[in-house]
XYZ file of C-alpha atoms in Angstrom:
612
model
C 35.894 95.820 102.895
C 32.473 97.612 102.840
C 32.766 98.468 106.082
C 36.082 100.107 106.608
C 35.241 102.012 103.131
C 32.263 103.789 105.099
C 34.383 104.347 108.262
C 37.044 106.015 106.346
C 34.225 107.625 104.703
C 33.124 108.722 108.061
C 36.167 110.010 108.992
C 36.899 111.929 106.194
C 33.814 113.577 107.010
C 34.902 113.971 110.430
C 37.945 115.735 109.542
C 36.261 118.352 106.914
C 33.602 119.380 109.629
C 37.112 120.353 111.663
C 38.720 122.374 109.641
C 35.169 123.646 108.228
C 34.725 124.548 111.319
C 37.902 125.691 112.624
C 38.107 128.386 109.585
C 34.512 130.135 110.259
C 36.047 130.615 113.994
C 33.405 128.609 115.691
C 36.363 126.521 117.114
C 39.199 128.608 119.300
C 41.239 126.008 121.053
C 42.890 122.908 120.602
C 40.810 121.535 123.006
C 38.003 121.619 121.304
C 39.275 119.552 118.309
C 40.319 117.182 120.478
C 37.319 116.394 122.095
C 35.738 116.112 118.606
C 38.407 113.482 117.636
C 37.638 111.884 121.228
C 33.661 111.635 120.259
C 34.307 110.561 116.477
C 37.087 107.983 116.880
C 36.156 104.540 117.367
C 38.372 102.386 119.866
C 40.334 99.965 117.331
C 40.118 101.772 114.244
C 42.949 104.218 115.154
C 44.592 102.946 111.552
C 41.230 103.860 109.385
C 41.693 107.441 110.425
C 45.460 108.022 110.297
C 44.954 107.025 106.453
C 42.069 109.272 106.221
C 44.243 111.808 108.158
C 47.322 111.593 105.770
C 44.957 111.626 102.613
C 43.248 115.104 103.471
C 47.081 116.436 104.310
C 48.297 115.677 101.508
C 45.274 116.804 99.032
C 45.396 120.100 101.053
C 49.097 120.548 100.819
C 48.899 119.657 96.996
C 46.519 122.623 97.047
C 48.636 124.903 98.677
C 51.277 124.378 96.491
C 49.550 124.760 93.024
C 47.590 127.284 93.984
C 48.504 131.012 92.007
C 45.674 132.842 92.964
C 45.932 134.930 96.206
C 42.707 134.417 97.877
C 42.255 130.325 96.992
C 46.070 130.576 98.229
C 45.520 131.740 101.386
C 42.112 129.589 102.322
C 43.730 126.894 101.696
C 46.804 127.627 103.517
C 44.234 128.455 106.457
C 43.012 124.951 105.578
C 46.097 123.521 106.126
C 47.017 124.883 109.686
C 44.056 123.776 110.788
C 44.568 120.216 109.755
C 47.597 120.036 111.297
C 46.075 121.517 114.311
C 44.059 117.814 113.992
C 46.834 115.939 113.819
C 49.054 117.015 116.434
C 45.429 116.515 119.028
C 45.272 112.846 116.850
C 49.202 112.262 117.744
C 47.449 113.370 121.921
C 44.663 111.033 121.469
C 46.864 107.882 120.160
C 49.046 108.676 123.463
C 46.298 108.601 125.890
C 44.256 106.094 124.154
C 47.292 103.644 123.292
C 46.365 101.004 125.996
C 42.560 101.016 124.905
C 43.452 100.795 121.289
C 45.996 98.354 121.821
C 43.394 95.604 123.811
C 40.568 96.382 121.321
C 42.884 95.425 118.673
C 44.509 92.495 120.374
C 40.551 90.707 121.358
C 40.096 91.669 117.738
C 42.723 89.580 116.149
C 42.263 86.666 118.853
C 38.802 86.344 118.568
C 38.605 86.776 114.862
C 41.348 84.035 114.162
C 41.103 80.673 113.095
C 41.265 78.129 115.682
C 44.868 76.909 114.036
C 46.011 80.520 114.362
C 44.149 81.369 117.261
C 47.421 80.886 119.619
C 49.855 82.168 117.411
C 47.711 85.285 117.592
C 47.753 85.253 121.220
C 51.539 85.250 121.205
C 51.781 88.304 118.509
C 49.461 90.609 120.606
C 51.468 89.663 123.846
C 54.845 90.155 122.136
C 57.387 92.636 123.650
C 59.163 93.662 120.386
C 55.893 95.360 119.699
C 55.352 99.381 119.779
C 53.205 99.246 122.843
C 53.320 95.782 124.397
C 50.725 95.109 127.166
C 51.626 95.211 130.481
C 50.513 93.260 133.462
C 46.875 95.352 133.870
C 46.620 95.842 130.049
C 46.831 91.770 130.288
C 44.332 91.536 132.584
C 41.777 93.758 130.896
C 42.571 91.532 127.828
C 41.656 88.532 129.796
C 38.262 89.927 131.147
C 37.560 91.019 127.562
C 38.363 87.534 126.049
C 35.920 86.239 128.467
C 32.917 88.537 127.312
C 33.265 85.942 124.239
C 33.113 82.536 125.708
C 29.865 81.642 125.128
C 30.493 81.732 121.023
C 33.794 80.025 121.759
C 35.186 78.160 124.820
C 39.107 79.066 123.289
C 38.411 82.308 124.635
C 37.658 81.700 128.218
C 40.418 79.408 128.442
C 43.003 81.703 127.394
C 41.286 84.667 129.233
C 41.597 82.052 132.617
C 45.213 81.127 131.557
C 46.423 84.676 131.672
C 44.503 85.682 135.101
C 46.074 82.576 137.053
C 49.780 83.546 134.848
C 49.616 87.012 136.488
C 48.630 85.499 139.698
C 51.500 83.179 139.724
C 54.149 85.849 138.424
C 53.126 88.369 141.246
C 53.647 85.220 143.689
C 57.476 84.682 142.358
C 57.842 88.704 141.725
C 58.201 88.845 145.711
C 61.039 85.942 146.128
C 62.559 86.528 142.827
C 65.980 87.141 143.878
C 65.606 85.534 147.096
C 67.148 82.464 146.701
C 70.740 84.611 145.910
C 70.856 85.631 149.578
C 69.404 82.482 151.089
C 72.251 80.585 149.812
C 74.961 83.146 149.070
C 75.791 81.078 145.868
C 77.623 82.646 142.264
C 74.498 84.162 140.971
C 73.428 82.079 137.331
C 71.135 78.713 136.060
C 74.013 76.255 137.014
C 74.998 74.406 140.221
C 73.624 71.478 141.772
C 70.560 69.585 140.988
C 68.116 69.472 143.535
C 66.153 72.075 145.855
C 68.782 74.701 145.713
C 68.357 77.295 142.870
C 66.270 79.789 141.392
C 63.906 76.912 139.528
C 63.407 75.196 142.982
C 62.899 78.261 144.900
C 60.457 79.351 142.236
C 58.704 76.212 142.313
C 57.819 76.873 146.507
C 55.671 79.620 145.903
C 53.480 79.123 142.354
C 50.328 77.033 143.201
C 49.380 75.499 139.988
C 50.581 72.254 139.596
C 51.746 72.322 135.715
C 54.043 75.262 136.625
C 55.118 73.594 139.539
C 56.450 71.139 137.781
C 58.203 72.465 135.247
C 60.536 74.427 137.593
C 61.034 71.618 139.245
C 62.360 69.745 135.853
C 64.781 72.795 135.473
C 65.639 72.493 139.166
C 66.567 68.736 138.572
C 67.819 69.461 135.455
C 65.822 66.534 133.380
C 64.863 66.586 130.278
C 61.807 68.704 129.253
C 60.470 66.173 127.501
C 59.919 63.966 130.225
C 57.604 67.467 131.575
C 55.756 67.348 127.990
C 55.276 63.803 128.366
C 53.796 64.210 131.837
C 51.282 66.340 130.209
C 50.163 64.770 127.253
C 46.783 66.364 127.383
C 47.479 69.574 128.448
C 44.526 72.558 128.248
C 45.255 75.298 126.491
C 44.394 77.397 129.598
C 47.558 75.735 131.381
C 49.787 76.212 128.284
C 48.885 80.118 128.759
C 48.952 80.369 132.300
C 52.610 78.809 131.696
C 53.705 80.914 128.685
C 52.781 84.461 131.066
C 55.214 83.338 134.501
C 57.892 81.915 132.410
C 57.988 85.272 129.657
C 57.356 87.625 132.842
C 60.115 85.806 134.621
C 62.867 86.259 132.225
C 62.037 89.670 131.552
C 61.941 90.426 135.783
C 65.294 88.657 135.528
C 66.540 90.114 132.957
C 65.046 94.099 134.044
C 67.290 93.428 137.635
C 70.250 92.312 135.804
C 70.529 95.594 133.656
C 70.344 97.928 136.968
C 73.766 96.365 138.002
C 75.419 97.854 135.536
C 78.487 98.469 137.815
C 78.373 94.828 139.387
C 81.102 92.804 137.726
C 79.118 89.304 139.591
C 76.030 90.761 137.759
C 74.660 93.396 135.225
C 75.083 92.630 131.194
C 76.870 89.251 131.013
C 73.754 87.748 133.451
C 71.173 89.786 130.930
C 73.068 87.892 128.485
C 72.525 84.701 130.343
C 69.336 84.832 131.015
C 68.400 85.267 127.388
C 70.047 82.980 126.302
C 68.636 80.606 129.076
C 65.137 81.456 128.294
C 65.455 81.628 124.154
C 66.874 77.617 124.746
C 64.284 76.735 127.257
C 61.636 77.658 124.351
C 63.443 75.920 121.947
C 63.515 72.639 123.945
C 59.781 73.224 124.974
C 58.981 73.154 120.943
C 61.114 69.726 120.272
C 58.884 68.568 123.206
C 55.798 68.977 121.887
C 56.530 68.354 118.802
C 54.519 65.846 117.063
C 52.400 66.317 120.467
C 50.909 69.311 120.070
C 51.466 71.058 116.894
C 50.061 74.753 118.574
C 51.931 74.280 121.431
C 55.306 73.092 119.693
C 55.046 76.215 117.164
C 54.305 78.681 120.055
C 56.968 78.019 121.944
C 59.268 78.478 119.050
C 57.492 81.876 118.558
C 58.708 82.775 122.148
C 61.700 81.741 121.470
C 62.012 83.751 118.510
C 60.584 86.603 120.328
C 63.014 86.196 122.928
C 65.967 86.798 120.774
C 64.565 89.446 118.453
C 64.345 91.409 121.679
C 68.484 90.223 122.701
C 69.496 90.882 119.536
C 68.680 94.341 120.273
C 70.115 95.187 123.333
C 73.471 97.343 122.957
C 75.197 94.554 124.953
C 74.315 91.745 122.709
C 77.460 89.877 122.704
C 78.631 90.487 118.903
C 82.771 89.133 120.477
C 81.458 87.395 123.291
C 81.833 83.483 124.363
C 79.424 81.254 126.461
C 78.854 82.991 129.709
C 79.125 81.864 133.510
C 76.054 81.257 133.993
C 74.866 79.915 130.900
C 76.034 76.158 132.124
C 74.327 72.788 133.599
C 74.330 69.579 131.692
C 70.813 69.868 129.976
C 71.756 73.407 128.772
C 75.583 71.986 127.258
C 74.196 71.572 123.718
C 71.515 74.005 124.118
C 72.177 76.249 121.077
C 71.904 73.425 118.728
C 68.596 73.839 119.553
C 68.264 77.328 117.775
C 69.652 76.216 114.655
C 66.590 74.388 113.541
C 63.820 77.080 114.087
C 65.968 79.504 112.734
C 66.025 78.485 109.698
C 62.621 79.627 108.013
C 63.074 83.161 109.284
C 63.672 85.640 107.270
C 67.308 87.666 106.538
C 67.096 90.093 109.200
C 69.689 92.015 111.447
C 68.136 90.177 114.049
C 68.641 87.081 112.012
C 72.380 88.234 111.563
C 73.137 88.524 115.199
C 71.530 85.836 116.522
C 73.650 83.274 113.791
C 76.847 85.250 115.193
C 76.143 83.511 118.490
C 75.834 80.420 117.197
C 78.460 80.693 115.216
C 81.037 81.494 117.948
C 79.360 79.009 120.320
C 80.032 76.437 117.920
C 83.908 76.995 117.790
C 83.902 76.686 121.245
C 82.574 73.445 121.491
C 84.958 72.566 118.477
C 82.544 72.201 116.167
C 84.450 74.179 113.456
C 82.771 73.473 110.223
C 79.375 74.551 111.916
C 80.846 77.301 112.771
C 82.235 78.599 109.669
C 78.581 77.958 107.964
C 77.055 79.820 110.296
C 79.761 83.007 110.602
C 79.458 82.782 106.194
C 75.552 83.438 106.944
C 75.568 85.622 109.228
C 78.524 87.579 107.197
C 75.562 87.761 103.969
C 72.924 89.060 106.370
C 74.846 91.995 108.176
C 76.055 92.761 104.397
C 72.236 93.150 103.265
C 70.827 94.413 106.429
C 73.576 97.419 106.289
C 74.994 96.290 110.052
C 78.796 96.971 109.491
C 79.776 96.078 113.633
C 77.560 93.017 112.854
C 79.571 92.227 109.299
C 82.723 92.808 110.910
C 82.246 90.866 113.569
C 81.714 87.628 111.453
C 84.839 88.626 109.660
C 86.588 88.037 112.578
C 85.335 85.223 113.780
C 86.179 83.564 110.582
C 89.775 84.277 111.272
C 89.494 82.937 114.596
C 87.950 79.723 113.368
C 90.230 78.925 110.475
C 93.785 79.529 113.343
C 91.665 76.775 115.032
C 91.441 74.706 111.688
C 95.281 75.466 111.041
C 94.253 77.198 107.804
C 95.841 80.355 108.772
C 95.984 81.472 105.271
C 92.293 81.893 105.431
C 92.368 83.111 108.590
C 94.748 85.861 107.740
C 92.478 86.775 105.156
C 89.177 87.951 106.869
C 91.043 89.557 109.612
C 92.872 92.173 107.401
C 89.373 92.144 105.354
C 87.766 92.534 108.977
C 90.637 95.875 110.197
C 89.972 97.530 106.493
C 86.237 97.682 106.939
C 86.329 98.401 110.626
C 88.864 101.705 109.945
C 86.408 102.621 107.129
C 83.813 103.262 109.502
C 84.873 103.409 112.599
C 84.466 100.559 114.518
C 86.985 100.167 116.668
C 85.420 97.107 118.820
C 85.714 95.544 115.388
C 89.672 96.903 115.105
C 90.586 95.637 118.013
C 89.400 92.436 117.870
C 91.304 92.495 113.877
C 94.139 93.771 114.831
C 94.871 90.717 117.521
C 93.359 88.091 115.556
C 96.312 89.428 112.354
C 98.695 89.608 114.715
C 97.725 86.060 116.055
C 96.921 84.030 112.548
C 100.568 85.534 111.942
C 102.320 83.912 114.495
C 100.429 81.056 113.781
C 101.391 80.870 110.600
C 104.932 81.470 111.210
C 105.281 78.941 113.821
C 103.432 76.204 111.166
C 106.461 77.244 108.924
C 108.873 77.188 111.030
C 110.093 80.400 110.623
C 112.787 81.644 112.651
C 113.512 85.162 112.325
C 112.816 87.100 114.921
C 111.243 90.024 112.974
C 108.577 88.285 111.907
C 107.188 87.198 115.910
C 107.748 90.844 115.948
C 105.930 92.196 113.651
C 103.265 90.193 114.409
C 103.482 90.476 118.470
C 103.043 94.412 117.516
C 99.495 93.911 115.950
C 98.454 92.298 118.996
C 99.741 94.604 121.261
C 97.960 97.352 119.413
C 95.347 95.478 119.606
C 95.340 95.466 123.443
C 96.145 99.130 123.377
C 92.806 99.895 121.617
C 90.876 97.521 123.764
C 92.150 99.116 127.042
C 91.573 102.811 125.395
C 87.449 101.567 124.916
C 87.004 99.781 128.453
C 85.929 96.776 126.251
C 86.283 93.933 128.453
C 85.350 90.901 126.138
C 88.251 92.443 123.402
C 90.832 92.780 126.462
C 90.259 89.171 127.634
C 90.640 88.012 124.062
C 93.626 90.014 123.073
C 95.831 88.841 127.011
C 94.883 85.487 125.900
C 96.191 85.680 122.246
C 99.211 87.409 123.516
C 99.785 84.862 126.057
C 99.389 81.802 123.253
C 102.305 83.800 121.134
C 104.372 84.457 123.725
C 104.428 80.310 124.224
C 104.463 78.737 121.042
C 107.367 81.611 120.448
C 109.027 79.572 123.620
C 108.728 82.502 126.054
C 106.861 80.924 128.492
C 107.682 83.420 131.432
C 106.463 86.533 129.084
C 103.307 84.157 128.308
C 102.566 83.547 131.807
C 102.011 87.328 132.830
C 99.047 87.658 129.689
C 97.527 84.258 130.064
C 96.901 84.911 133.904
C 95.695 88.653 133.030
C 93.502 86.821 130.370
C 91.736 84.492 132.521
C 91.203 87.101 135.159
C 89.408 89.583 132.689
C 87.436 86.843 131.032
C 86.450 85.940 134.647
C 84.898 89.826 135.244
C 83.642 89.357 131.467
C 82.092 85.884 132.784
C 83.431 84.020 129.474
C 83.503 80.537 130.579
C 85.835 79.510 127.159
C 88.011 81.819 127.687
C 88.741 81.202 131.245
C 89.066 77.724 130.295
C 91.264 78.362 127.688
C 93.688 80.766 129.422
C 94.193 78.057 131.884
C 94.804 75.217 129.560
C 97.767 76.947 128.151
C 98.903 78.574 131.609
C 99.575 74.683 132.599
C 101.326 74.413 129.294
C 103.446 77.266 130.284
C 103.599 76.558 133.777
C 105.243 73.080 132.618
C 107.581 73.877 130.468
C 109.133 76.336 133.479
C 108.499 72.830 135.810
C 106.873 74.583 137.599
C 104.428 71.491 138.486
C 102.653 73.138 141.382
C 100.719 75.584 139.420
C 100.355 73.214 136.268
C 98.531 71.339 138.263
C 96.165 73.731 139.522
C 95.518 75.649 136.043
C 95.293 72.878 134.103
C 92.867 71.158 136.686
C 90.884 73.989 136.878
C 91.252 74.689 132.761
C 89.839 70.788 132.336
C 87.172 71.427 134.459
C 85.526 74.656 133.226
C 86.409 73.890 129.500
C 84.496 70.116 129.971
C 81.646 71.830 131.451
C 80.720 73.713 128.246
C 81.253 70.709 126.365
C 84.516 72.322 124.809
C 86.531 69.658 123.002
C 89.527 71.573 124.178
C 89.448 70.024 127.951
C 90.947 67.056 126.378
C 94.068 69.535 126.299
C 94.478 70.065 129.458
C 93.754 66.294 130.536
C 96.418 65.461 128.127
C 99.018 67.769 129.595
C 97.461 66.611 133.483
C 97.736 63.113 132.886
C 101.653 63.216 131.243
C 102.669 65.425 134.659
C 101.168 62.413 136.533
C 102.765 59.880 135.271
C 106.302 61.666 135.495
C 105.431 62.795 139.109
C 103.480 59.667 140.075
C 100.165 59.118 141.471
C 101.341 60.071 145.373
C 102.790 63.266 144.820
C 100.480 64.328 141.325
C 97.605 64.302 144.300
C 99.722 66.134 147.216
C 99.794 68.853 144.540
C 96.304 68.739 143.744
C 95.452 68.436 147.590
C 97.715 72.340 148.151
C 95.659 73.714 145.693
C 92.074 72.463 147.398
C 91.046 75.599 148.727
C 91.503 77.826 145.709
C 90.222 75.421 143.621
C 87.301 75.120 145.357
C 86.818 79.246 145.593
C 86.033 79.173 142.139
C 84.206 75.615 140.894
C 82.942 74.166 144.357
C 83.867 70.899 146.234
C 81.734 68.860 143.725
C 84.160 70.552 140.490
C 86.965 69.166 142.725
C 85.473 66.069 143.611
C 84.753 65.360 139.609
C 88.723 66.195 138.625
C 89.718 62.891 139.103
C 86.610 61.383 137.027
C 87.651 63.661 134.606
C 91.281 62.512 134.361
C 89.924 58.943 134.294
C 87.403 59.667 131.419
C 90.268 60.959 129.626
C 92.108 57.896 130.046
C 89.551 55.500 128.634
């Protein structure tokens, strides 16, 4: 305390002798103040002198102010151009000093940290959310300055080595980052086939350390990270560093490419969404791991996590409508975001918070878990409300509508989603109208066809909303709201028994949630295209939709593939066995075009699973 007294002290002095100075004219450029400030400032005390800084401003301004006589007036006014002439040059000196500063302050909290917190500190200074977060040389002059201190503790060598062999293996995997796209021309993503095709096996080729190694090659045979953590039970710290620097500077690489293909509809946003997603659940599976292993370890790793989404949350693509995304598949990633739940929980009520609960809470009614959902949407709904994020409040709105058609209380349901198109014409949002005007117009039908109402004017009424609905969307280019608002079209064109009208939406529906990369919604839109296609006995495309609906719906662990392998296993049994697998022989080769011989290959299992 003492000591940051005197230094303020100091550089209160500091700034007097300036403007002292400056108004007997023995100073007569900026430059000169600033190469005073560069010989008084101390590296790492940068927040000592703003305070001294802002002090002297304001006692000078006060002065200026109150002053009534002329002369006092006018020194002082003198006074106070020439302290701001010091802190525009301090504003130049934080700019070009801001990597210096930054690692002083960074060995600072490492080294002067407990060695509980000691790790957790380590993670702070290296997070990206921050004002100035390090970058690869800013790292490495962090780890040759960690090492200056490993004679008083061996902590600091360790995580000084761990960062110098992260970088090393990053810069290794920088070069063949994308390469494994091209080598095997395969649908770019984390799914596919266990085994030395994929990004985590190609990774795994060219990193030399042996922990790393290994854990790409867990993702690559998509185990359980748990069985890594167990192969480690003694792990250094150095290798839990080295680790925690390729696997953050991979998903950012990743994630940095993805954005430049803005105008790719195989890439750009929904992969960035992916691959945070990916990443935030890899953390969160990394801290279960370790749990009860290693307590540092197991609370780091949630950090990262954390981290991880703090920095989604803010992206202007966050998906605040969107579904589970094509690439965000694979078995050990199919109940992946029950994994965020639990280290959510002791954060704090922020927008971030808000956002991040959204996703869960529309990942959760698409796995048909609807009760979860609605908890998590009610949350979410109190956060945006305190946090002032009206896209983010309206958004929950209407995805508790959407969750309460699926829980047949349409009552309810009808509810938020006029709640959700008053607040979004209030302020503007017309993501958020579109999305309430369809999800009205749907719980209506809904509703109607749960009451068996017959008139025709009230389909109509509510067939308008949603058709205004996909006005609006189509008017903003949104694609997520224009998938969403074919498919609920499509559904209320069928359960109003006009199956022809609802084929025309559903298949416009699953081919915009295709360039939006929702994997539920694809799923969905074929489900009920094989319902539709049915009822026109039409058996030939049932077939394939609802095969294809099964599949892609299963593989997200949606509850609703049990749908489809309802309607699938009915046609069979009135076509029989021979002629139910002609059918599904025609439609081989576009099957295959979009989930591979081994999705075709697993139909049948499928069907059989069903059956048990």
């Amino acid at each position: 305390m003492s000591d940051s007294v005197s230094l303020r002290d100091r550089y209160l002095a500091l700034i007097d002798e300036i403007v002292e100075t400056t108004l007997k004219g023995k100073i007569s450029s900026v430059e000169q103040v600033y190469q005073l400030l560069l010989k008084g400032i101390t590296s790492g005390t940068g927040e000592v002198f703003e305070l001294a800084l802002s002090d002297r401003l304001n006692t000078i301004q006060a002065q200026v102010d109150a002053e009534k006589d002329e002369l006092k007036k006018a020194k002082a006014t003198r006074s106070l151009r020439a302290i701001k002439t010091v802190q525009t040059q301090w504003q130049r000196w934080q700019e070009q000093n801001k990597a210096t500063e930054a690692i002083v302050q960074a060995v600072q909290q490492i080294t002067t940290s407990t060695a509980d917190e000691r790790l957790v500190a380590f993670l702070r200074v290296t997070d990206p959310n921050q004002k100035y977060p390090l970058n690869l040389s800013q790292l490495q002059q962090l780890a040759k300055s960690l090492q200056v201190f490993a004679s008083a503790n061996s902590d600091f060598q360790e995580i000084g080595d761990g960062i110098t062999r992260g970088i090393s293996a990053w810069q290794n995997i920088q070069e063949n980052l994308l390469s494994w796209m091209y080598e095997q021309k395969q649908s770019l993503g984390f799914g596919g086939v266990p085994g030395e095709r994929g990004p985590w096996a190609s990774w795994a080729k060219v990193v030399k350390s042996e922990v790393v190694q290994s854990f790409f090659r867990t993702l690559a045979m998509e185990k359980s990270i748990s069985e890594f953590a167990q192969a480690y039970p003694s792990m250094t710290l150095s290798n839990w560093v080295e680790l925690t620097i390729v696997v953050q500077f991979l998903q950012r690489g990743l994630v940095n490419w993805f954005d430049q293909q803005a105008y790719d509809v195989q890439a750009g946003p929904k992969l960035s969404i992916s691959t945070f997603l990916t990443f935030a659940v890899i953390w969160s599976q990394l801290a279960s791991a370790f749990h009860g292993q290693v307590t540092a370890y197991s609370n780091g790793a949630s950090q990262i996590m954390l981290q991880i989404l703090r920095t989604f949350a803010q992206r202007p693509y966050f998906p605040l409508y969107g579904g589970l995304f094509a690439s965000f598949s694979g078995s050990y990633l199919r109940d992946a975001l029950d994994y965020l739940d639990e280290p959510l929980r002791p954060v704090e009520g922020t927008q971030e918070k808000a956002r991040i609960l959204t996703l869960l809470g529309y990942s959760q009614r698409a796995l048909g878990r609807y009760s979860r959902s609605i908890k998590f949407h009610l949350q979410a709904l109190e956060i945006a409300r305190t946090a002032s994020d009206r896209p983010c409040e309206i958004a929950n709105l209407n995805h508790l509508s959407r969750t309460y058609v699926q829980e047949k209380n349409y009552a309810e349901a009808i509810n938020y989603s006029q709640r959700a198109l008053i607040l979004s014409r209030q302020v503007g949002d017309y993501t958020g109208e579109a999305n309430a005007l369809v999800n009205y117009g749907y719980s209506e039908v809904m509703q109607a066809q749960q009451q068996e109402h017959i008139e025709p004017e009230v389909y109509e009424s509510a067939i308008n909303y949603l058709e205004q609905g996909l006005r609006l969307s189509e008017k903003l280019g949104d694609i997520q709201s224009k998938a969403l608002c074919f498919s609920s079209l499509g559904i209320a064109y069928l359960v109003t028994n006009q199956a022809a009208a609802a084929i025309k939406y559903l298949e416009d529906g699953f081919k915009t949630a295709q360039v939006s990369g929702d994997l539920y919604l694809q799923g969905r839109n074929l489900a009920y295209l094989a319902e539709a296609n049915y009822s026109l006995q039409n058996h030939e495309k049932a077939v394939y939709t609802g095969s294809l609906g099964m599949y892609l719906l299963e593989q997200i662990a949606s509850q609703e593939w049990r749908q489809a392998a309802g309607l699938l296993t009915i046609l069979k049994g009135q076509l029989g066995e021979d002629k139910f697998q002609i059918l599904l022989q025609q439609n081989r080769p576009k099957i295959i075009s979009i989930i591979g011989v081994d999705g075709y290959d697993y139909i049948p299992q499928l069907l059989e699973k069903y059956s048990r």
